[in-house]
Every structure is written in C-alpha cells, then in structure tokens.
Tab-separated table of C-alpha atoms in Angstrom:
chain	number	residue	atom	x	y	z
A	20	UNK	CA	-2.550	-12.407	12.620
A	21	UNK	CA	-2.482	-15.984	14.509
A	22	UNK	CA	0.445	-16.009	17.056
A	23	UNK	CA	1.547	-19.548	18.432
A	24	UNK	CA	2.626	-19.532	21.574
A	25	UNK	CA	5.157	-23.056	22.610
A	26	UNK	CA	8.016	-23.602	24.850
A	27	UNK	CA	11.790	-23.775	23.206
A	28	UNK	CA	12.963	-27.465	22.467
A	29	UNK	CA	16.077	-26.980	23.345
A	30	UNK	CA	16.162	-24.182	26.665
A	31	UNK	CA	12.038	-24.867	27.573
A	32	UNK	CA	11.428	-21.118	28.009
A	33	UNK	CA	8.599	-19.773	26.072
A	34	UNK	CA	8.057	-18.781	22.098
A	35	UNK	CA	5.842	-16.782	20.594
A	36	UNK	CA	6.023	-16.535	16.835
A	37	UNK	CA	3.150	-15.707	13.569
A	38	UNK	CA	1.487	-18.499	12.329
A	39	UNK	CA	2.865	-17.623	8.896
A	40	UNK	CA	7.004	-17.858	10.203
A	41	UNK	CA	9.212	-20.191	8.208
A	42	UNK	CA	11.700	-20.341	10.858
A	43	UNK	CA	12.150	-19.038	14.507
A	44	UNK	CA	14.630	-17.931	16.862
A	45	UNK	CA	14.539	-18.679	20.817
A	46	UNK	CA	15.893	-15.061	21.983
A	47	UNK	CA	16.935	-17.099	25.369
A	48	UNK	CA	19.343	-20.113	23.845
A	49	UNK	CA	19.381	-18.663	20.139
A	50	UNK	CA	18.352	-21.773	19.017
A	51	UNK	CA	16.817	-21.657	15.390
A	52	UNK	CA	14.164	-23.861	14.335
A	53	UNK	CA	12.499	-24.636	11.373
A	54	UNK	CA	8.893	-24.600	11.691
A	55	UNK	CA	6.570	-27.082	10.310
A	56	UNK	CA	2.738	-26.984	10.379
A	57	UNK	CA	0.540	-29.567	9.754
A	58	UNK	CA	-3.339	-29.076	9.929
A	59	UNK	CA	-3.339	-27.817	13.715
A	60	UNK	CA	0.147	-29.568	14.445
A	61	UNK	CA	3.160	-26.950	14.952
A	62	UNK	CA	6.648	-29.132	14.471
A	63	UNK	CA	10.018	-27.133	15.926
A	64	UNK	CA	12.888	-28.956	14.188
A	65	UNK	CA	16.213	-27.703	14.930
A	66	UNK	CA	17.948	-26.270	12.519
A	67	UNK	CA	21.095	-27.634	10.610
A	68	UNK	CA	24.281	-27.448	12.911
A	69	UNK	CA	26.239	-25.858	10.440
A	70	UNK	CA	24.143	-23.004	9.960
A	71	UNK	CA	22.726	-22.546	12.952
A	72	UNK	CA	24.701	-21.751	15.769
A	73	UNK	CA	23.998	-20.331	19.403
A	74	UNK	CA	23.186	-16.720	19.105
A	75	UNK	CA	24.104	-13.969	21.465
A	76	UNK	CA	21.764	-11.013	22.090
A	77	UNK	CA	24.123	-8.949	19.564
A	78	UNK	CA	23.334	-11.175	16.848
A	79	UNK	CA	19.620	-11.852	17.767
A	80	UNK	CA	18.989	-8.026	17.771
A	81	UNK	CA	20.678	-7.645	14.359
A	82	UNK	CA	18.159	-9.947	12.832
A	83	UNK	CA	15.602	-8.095	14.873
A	84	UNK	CA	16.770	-4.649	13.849
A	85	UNK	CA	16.962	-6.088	10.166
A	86	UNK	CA	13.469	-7.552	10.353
A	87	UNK	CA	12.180	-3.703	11.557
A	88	UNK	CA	14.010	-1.919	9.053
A	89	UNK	CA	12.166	-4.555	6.302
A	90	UNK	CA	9.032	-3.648	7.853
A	91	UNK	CA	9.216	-0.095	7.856
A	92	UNK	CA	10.007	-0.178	4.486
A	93	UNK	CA	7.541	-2.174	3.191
A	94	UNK	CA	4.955	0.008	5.830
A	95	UNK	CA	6.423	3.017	3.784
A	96	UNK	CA	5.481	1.540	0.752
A	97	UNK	CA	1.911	0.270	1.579
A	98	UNK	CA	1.645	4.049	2.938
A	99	UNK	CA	2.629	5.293	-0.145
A	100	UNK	CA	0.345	3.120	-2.417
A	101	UNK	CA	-2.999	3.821	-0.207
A	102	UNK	CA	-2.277	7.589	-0.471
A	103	UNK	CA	-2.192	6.837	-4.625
A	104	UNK	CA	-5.434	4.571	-4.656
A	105	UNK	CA	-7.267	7.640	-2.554
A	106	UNK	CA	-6.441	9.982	-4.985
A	107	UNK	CA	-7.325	8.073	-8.045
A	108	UNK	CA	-10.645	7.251	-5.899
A	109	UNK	CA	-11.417	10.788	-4.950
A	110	UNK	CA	-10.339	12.409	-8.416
A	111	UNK	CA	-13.509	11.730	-10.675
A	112	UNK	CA	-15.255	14.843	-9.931
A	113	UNK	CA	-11.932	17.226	-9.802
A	114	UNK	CA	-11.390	15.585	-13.188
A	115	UNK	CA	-14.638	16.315	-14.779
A	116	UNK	CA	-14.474	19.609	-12.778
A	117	UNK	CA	-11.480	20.308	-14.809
A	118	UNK	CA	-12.850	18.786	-18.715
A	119	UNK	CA	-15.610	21.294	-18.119
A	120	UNK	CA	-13.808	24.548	-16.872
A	121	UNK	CA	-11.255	23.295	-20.430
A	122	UNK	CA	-14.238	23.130	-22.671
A	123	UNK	CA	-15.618	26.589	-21.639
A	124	UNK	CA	-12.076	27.780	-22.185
A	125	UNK	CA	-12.505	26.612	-25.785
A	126	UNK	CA	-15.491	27.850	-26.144
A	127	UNK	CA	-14.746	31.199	-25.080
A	128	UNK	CA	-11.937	31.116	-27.598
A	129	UNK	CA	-14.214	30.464	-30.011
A	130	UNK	CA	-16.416	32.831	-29.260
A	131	UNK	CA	-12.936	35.871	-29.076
A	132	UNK	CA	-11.918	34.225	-32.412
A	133	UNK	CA	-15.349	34.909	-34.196
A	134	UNK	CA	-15.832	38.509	-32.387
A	135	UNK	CA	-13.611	40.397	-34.302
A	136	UNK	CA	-13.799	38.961	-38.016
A	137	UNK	CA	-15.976	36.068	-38.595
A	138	UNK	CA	-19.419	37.143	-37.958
A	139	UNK	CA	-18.321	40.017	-40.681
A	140	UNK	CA	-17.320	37.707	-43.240
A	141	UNK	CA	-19.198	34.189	-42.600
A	142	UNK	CA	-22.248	35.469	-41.091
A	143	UNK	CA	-23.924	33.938	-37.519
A	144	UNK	CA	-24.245	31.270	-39.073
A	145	UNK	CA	-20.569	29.629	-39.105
A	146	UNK	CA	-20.755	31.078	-35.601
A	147	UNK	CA	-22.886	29.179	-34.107
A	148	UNK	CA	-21.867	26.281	-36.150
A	149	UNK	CA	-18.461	26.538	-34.697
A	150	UNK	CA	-19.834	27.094	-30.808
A	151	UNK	CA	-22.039	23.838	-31.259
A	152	UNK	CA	-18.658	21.794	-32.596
A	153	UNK	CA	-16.556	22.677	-29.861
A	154	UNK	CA	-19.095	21.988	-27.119
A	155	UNK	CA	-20.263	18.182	-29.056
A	156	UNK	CA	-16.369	17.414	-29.767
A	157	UNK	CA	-15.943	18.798	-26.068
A	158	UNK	CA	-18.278	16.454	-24.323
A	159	UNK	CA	-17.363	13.443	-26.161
A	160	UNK	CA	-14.152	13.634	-25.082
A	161	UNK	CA	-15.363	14.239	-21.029
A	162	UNK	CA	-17.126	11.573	-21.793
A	163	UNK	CA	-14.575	9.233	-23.001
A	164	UNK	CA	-11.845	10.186	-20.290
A	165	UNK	CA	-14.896	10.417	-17.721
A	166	UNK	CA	-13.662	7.555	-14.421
A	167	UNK	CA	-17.050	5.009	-14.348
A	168	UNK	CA	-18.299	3.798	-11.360
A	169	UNK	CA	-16.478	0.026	-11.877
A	170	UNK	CA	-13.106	1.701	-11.620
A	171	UNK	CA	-13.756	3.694	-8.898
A	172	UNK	CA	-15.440	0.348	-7.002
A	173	UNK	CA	-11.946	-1.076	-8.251
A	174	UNK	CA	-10.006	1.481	-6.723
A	175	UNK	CA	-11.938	1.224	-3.741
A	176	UNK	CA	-11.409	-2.477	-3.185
A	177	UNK	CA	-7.668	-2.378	-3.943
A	178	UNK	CA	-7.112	0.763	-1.734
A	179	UNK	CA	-8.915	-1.988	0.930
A	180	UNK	CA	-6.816	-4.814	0.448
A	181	UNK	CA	-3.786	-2.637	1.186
A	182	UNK	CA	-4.978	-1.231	4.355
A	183	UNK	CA	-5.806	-4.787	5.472
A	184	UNK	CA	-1.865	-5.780	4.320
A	185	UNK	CA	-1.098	-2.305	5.824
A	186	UNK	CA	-2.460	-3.554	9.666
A	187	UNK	CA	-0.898	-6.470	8.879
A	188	UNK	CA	2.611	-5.608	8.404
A	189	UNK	CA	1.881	-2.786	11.553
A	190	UNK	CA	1.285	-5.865	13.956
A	191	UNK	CA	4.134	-7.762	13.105
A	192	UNK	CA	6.121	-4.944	13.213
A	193	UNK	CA	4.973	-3.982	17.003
A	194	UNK	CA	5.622	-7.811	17.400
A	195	UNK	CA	8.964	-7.921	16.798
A	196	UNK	CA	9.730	-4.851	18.524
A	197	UNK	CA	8.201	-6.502	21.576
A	198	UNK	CA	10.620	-9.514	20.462
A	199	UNK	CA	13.509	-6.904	20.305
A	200	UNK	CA	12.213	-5.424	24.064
A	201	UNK	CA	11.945	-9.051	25.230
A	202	UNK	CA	15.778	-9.531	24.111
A	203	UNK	CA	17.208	-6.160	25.449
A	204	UNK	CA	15.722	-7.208	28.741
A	205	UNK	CA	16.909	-10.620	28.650
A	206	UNK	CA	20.157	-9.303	27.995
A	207	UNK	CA	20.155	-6.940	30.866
A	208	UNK	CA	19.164	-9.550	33.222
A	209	UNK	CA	21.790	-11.804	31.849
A	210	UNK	CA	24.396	-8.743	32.546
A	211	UNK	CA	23.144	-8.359	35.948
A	212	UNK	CA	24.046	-12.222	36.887
C-alpha cells in the first residue's frame, strides 16, 4: 500500500495517509481535507465549512475507533472466506475418498442382498450382473461429481486474491492504529501544556 506523506495546509505539521484515501483528517488541527490526485500531483482541499469543523481528540478517535472496528470486520470476513476456499481446495481427494468407500458400501449391499436368496433363484448370473451395475453406475457418478483440476486452479487463485486483500486490509489496519497512537499521544502532550 502507497502511503503519502505531506504537511497539513492549515496547522503545517505532518500527514501521512494511503494513496487510495478520499478524504483525510490532520489529528493535530482536525482539519479535514478532501484529497485529490492527479497523475503524481496530491491536492489537499479543505473541506466544506459546514461540515467540517475543528475536531478534538474525542472526536478524531471515534472516527479512528470506527475505522478499526470496519477493519476488523471486514479482516474477519476475508479470514473467514480463505478458510472456505482452503477447504474447497484441499477437499478433492477426501471427496473421492468418500464416493469410493460409498460405492463399496453399495456393493457390499449388493453382494448381502444376493447371499441369502438370489443366487438360489436367479442363478450367478443376475449376480454378477447386478455387482458390475452398481460398480459402472458407481463410477460414473465419482466421475461426474469428481473436482477437475481447473476448479481447483480456480480455487487456488481466488483463495490468492483474498490473502493479497487480506494483507491489505492488515496494513491499513496497523496504520490507523498507529494514527489512533499518534492521537492519544498528541492528546497527552496537549494535557500536559
């Protein structure tokens, strides 16, 4: 993440803020700025005097607080979604693990079904018709439900782009908690003036 680094318009101390901010907040003044980027060119307009309005460090670390509990959120969330993309990754050969161990089930029924009666009255034959059914019908359908290797690629590349967004979201969040740090020691400077 790109961080631009300026001095406040209005107070001259410094800002630090993403590339990708709409808007920032001096946590010395509490000046709010729009921000507008042009090629390389950062512009700092201040914003509208009706809505923006000196802050004091109880206001600024609302926002702040507001802005972490967004983030941890939406770090739960990307969490939560890797975890999912893993497991869909990871669960091609549990899942044909599991279509095999069900079509030797069947054909064990098969085989407990026939024991007792049909060989008697429909002779091997039927038998071993029956067995060579359940184990075609049986692979078809492992083959059908079977994961190919372009959906687990798929998987793979989604499950990346979230763990990029993931890191993301991580370093703005440590960057605003170093913005909330910077403002709780601002304000305990301020307090011991």
């Amino acid at each position: 993440m790109d961080i631009i680094k300026t001095n406040c318009p209005k107070c001259a101390s410094p800002l630090e803020f993403p590339k990708d901010f709409d808007s920032v907040i001096c946590a010395k003044c509490g000046a709010a700025f729009q921000v507008r980027a042009y090629k390389d060119a950062i512009n700092l307009s201040l914003k509208d005097q009706t809505t923006s309005h000196e802050m004091n460090e109880a206001e600024a670390l609302a926002v702040v607080d507001a802005r972490l509990a967004e983030l941890d959120e939406l770090i739960s969330e990307a969490g939560a979604e890797v975890e999912a993309l893993k497991s869909r990754e990871l669960s091609a050969p549990l899942q044909t693990g599991c279509s095999f161990f069900g079509l030797f089930m069947l054909v064990i029924i098969v085989i407990a079904a026939f024991m007792p009666f049909g060989r008697k009255y429909f002779g091997n034959w039927l038998f071993y018709l029956a067995i060579a059914l359940v184990i075609l019908l049986g692979l078809q359908r492992i083959r059908r439900k079977q994961i190919n290797p372009a959906q687990i690629e798929q998987f793979r590349a989604e499950r990346l782009n979230v763990e990029a967004d993931l890191a993301q979201l991580e370093t703005e969040r440590e960057y605003v908690r170093s913005l909330k740090a910077k403002i709780t020691s601002f304000d305990l400077e301020e307090s011991d003036h």
